[in-house]
Short mmCIF file of C-alpha atoms and ligand atoms in Angstrom, two decimals:
data_model
loop_
_atom_site.label_atom_id
_atom_site.label_comp_id
_atom_site.label_asym_id
_atom_site.label_seq_id
_atom_site.Cartn_x
_atom_site.Cartn_y
_atom_site.Cartn_z
CA MET A 966 -0.08 -0.28 -0.11
CA ARG A 967 1.43 3.55 -0.91
CA VAL A 968 2.23 5.97 2.36
CA THR A 969 0.78 9.08 2.52
CA GLU A 970 2.18 11.95 4.00
CA MET A 971 -0.84 11.64 6.36
CA ASP A 972 0.11 8.11 7.27
CA LYS A 973 3.75 9.52 8.18
CA LEU A 974 2.44 11.88 10.26
CA ARG A 975 0.36 9.98 11.88
CA ASP A 976 3.18 7.80 12.46
CA GLU A 977 5.06 10.38 14.37
CA VAL A 978 1.93 11.88 16.49
CA GLU A 979 1.38 7.71 17.95
CA HIS A 980 5.07 8.50 19.20
CA CYS A 981 5.03 11.88 20.43
CA THR A 982 6.45 12.74 23.29
CA LYS A 983 6.09 16.14 23.05
CA CYS A 984 3.67 17.12 26.27
CA PRO A 985 3.36 15.29 29.63
CA LEU A 986 -0.23 14.27 28.54
CA TYR A 987 2.25 10.95 26.77
CA HIS A 988 2.32 9.65 30.50
CA SER A 989 -1.09 9.00 31.00
CA ARG A 990 -2.31 8.13 27.71
CA LYS A 991 -3.20 4.74 26.73
CA GLN A 992 -3.25 5.56 23.11
CA VAL A 993 -3.08 8.35 20.68
CA VAL A 994 -6.02 9.35 19.06
CA PHE A 995 -4.81 10.61 16.03
CA GLY A 996 -8.41 11.27 13.96
CA SER A 997 -10.66 9.38 11.33
CA GLY A 998 -12.27 9.60 8.19
CA ASN A 999 -11.62 10.51 5.08
CA PRO A 1000 -8.32 12.51 4.55
CA GLU A 1001 -9.76 13.97 1.64
CA ALA A 1002 -12.89 14.66 3.20
CA PRO A 1003 -15.02 18.05 2.45
CA ILE A 1004 -15.57 18.77 5.90
CA PHE A 1005 -13.07 18.98 9.06
CA LEU A 1006 -14.38 18.59 12.36
CA ILE A 1007 -11.99 19.78 15.26
CA GLY A 1008 -13.19 18.61 18.94
CA GLU A 1009 -11.29 19.02 22.47
CA ALA A 1010 -9.36 16.27 23.38
CA PRO A 1011 -9.84 11.99 23.25
CA GLY A 1012 -11.96 11.21 26.32
CA PHE A 1013 -12.07 7.75 28.13
CA GLU A 1014 -13.45 5.60 24.92
CA GLU A 1015 -11.28 7.35 22.78
CA ASP A 1016 -8.16 7.12 24.87
CA LYS A 1017 -9.40 2.94 25.14
CA THR A 1018 -9.73 2.41 21.44
CA GLY A 1019 -7.63 5.05 20.00
CA VAL A 1020 -10.74 6.48 17.72
CA ALA A 1021 -12.24 9.76 17.67
CA PHE A 1022 -15.35 10.40 18.73
CA VAL A 1023 -16.57 6.82 20.32
CA GLY A 1024 -17.97 7.63 23.19
CA LYS A 1025 -20.86 9.33 24.25
CA SER A 1026 -20.50 12.77 22.61
CA GLY A 1027 -19.17 10.61 19.45
CA GLN A 1028 -22.75 9.04 19.25
CA LEU A 1029 -24.54 12.06 19.74
CA LEU A 1030 -22.21 13.64 16.71
CA GLU A 1031 -22.43 10.50 14.64
CA LYS A 1032 -26.66 11.52 15.14
CA ILE A 1033 -25.93 14.73 13.99
CA LEU A 1034 -23.90 14.13 11.23
CA LEU A 1035 -26.81 11.32 10.05
CA ALA A 1036 -29.14 14.31 9.95
CA CYS A 1037 -27.07 15.91 7.57
CA ASN A 1038 -26.55 13.09 5.29
CA PHE A 1039 -23.10 13.33 6.01
CA ASN A 1040 -21.00 10.00 7.15
CA ARG A 1041 -17.74 9.28 9.01
CA GLU A 1042 -15.93 7.80 6.20
CA LYS A 1043 -17.00 9.74 3.10
CA HIS A 1044 -17.52 13.66 3.96
CA VAL A 1045 -15.85 14.20 7.08
CA PHE A 1046 -12.09 14.02 8.78
CA MET A 1047 -12.34 14.45 12.59
CA SER A 1048 -9.78 15.61 15.13
CA ASN A 1049 -9.22 17.03 18.00
CA ILE A 1050 -7.23 20.17 19.57
CA VAL A 1051 -4.90 17.99 21.47
CA LYS A 1052 -4.49 13.93 20.28
CA CYS A 1053 -4.28 12.49 23.90
CA ARG A 1054 -6.72 12.58 27.06
CA PRO A 1055 -6.19 14.82 29.27
CA PRO A 1056 -6.59 13.42 33.00
CA GLN A 1057 -9.80 13.23 34.43
CA ASN A 1058 -11.12 14.98 31.03
CA ARG A 1059 -9.74 18.64 32.24
CA VAL A 1060 -9.51 20.62 29.26
CA PRO A 1061 -6.30 20.36 28.09
CA ALA A 1062 -3.45 23.35 29.27
CA THR A 1063 -2.24 26.03 27.32
CA VAL A 1064 1.53 24.42 27.02
CA GLU A 1065 -0.46 20.78 25.66
CA GLN A 1066 -2.49 22.74 23.34
CA ALA A 1067 0.81 24.48 21.91
CA ALA A 1068 2.65 21.28 21.70
CA CYS A 1069 -0.28 19.69 19.77
CA LEU A 1070 -1.28 22.05 17.58
CA PRO A 1071 1.24 21.63 14.96
CA TYR A 1072 -0.22 18.47 13.81
CA LEU A 1073 -3.63 19.82 14.02
CA GLU A 1074 -2.35 22.12 11.46
CA LYS A 1075 -0.40 20.08 9.47
CA GLN A 1076 -3.84 17.24 9.08
CA ILE A 1077 -6.01 20.92 7.84
CA GLU A 1078 -3.14 21.22 5.10
CA LEU A 1079 -3.21 17.85 4.03
CA VAL A 1080 -6.79 17.13 4.11
CA HIS A 1081 -7.13 20.58 2.40
CA PRO A 1082 -11.19 20.86 3.72
CA GLN A 1083 -13.58 23.39 2.22
CA ILE A 1084 -15.37 23.89 5.47
CA ILE A 1085 -13.74 23.26 8.94
CA VAL A 1086 -16.20 23.14 12.00
CA THR A 1087 -15.75 23.52 15.48
CA LEU A 1088 -17.14 21.70 18.04
CA GLY A 1089 -17.34 23.81 21.48
CA SER A 1090 -15.38 26.21 23.02
CA THR A 1091 -11.73 24.61 23.37
CA ALA A 1092 -11.32 24.11 19.57
CA LEU A 1093 -12.75 27.67 18.89
CA LYS A 1094 -10.25 29.05 21.01
CA GLY A 1095 -7.78 26.77 19.55
CA LEU A 1096 -7.81 27.89 16.35
CA PHE A 1097 -8.67 31.99 17.27
CA GLY A 1098 -7.60 32.91 20.36
CA GLU A 1099 -8.31 32.74 24.06
CA ASN A 1100 -10.68 35.93 24.05
CA LEU A 1101 -13.47 34.82 21.85
CA ARG A 1102 -16.73 33.17 23.19
CA ILE A 1103 -18.71 30.39 21.63
CA THR A 1104 -21.73 31.92 22.78
CA ARG A 1105 -21.18 34.66 20.75
CA GLU A 1106 -19.19 32.85 17.56
CA ARG A 1107 -21.57 29.92 17.03
CA GLY A 1108 -23.40 30.52 13.87
CA ASN A 1109 -21.73 32.71 12.01
CA TRP A 1110 -18.69 32.24 9.64
CA LYS A 1111 -14.99 32.68 10.18
CA LEU A 1112 -12.24 32.86 8.29
CA TRP A 1113 -9.00 30.79 9.80
CA GLN A 1114 -5.80 31.26 6.99
CA ASN A 1115 -8.77 31.00 4.47
CA TYR A 1116 -10.57 28.27 5.19
CA LEU A 1117 -13.92 28.43 6.02
CA VAL A 1118 -15.13 27.82 9.29
CA MET A 1119 -18.63 27.39 11.59
CA PRO A 1120 -17.89 27.49 15.22
CA THR A 1121 -20.89 25.44 16.96
CA PHE A 1122 -21.63 23.48 20.03
CA HIS A 1123 -19.44 20.57 21.51
CA PRO A 1124 -21.55 17.37 21.90
CA SER A 1125 -20.68 16.70 25.32
CA ALA A 1126 -22.38 20.66 25.90
CA LEU A 1127 -25.41 19.51 24.38
CA LEU A 1128 -25.36 16.54 26.45
CA ARG A 1129 -25.30 18.52 29.51
CA ASN A 1130 -28.09 21.26 28.04
CA PRO A 1131 -30.35 19.87 25.36
CA ASN A 1132 -31.84 23.27 24.71
CA LEU A 1133 -28.27 23.83 23.04
CA LYS A 1134 -29.35 21.28 20.58
CA ARG A 1135 -31.72 23.53 18.67
CA ASP A 1136 -29.11 26.69 18.44
CA THR A 1137 -26.42 23.95 16.77
CA TRP A 1138 -28.75 22.18 14.21
CA GLU A 1139 -29.10 25.66 12.98
CA ASP A 1140 -25.53 25.64 12.84
CA PHE A 1141 -25.32 22.59 10.74
CA LYS A 1142 -28.11 23.95 8.58
CA LYS A 1143 -25.61 26.49 7.69
CA VAL A 1144 -22.83 23.94 6.97
CA ILE A 1145 -25.33 21.83 4.65
CA VAL A 1146 -26.09 24.89 2.51
CA LYS A 1147 -22.69 25.90 2.10
CA TYR A 1148 -21.72 22.78 1.37
CA ARG A 1149 -24.24 22.80 -1.68
CA GLU A 1150 -23.26 25.78 -2.73
CA ILE A 1151 -19.14 24.86 -2.68
CA VAL A 1152 -18.84 21.20 -2.48
CA ASP A 1153 -22.37 19.30 -4.34
CA GLN A 1154 -25.40 21.20 -4.97
CA ASN A 1155 -27.07 17.66 -5.01
CA HIS A 1156 -26.32 16.67 -1.85
CA PHE A 1157 -29.63 15.35 -0.26
CA CYS A 1158 -31.13 16.19 3.48
CA LYS A 1159 -34.31 15.35 4.12
CA TYR A 1160 -34.59 18.16 6.84
CA ILE A 1161 -33.58 21.04 4.47
N1 URA B 2077 -14.49 14.73 22.75
C1 URA B 2077 -13.81 14.93 21.93
O1 URA B 2077 -13.67 16.49 22.00
N2 URA B 2077 -13.23 14.78 21.14
C2 URA B 2077 -13.15 13.23 21.22
O2 URA B 2077 -12.56 12.80 20.32
C3 URA B 2077 -13.81 12.84 21.57
C4 URA B 2077 -14.94 13.29 22.84
N1 URA B 2078 -18.88 25.78 26.54
C1 URA B 2078 -17.91 24.28 25.91
O1 URA B 2078 -16.69 24.15 26.23
N2 URA B 2078 -18.52 24.04 24.79
C2 URA B 2078 -19.62 24.39 24.22
O2 URA B 2078 -20.21 24.15 23.22
C3 URA B 2078 -20.54 25.20 25.16
C4 URA B 2078 -20.54 25.74 26.50
#
């Protein structure tokens, strides 16, 4: 099989010791999906299930994300690549520290460069701040298209926030509807979604 740039990056990240999180991780969670996907989803960090399996978004948040993607008629293998601000689980699922994020961000930037998506969706506050800086507020930015290095970015809530507060589901669905509309505009005008 042909070894791609993404394979090489994965190998590098899987051996990373650039921040203290490597001490406590079971597995690195590099990210998964189509390495040429039109949509790149960015979460915060692996949780318990992801650390155990090495696969992004397989726990409770991931299952809710899966439902949202299905409602959009997007699937993990074809339409999206998903990864996180940091690739190793922070103990007790705490928010990754500034030094941890700084050590890991170059990997995410490289992933984005390799996937070269048409649309990026940041999930939650940590992903938003990770790309755009600490002073941004998810409640203010969500639902509005932003540009990061010429990439179109839709910030929305993290699925774990929806699990804690189901009232946020309505806004999140509005945000994903904007993603579908944009996807039709710039990727596939025939993309089917029975809701919109
Ligand atoms: N939450 C995230 O932000 N990322 C995962 O991969 C799983 C849960
Ligand atoms: N706080 C977060 O960390 N994420 C959200 O999506 C909303 C509030």
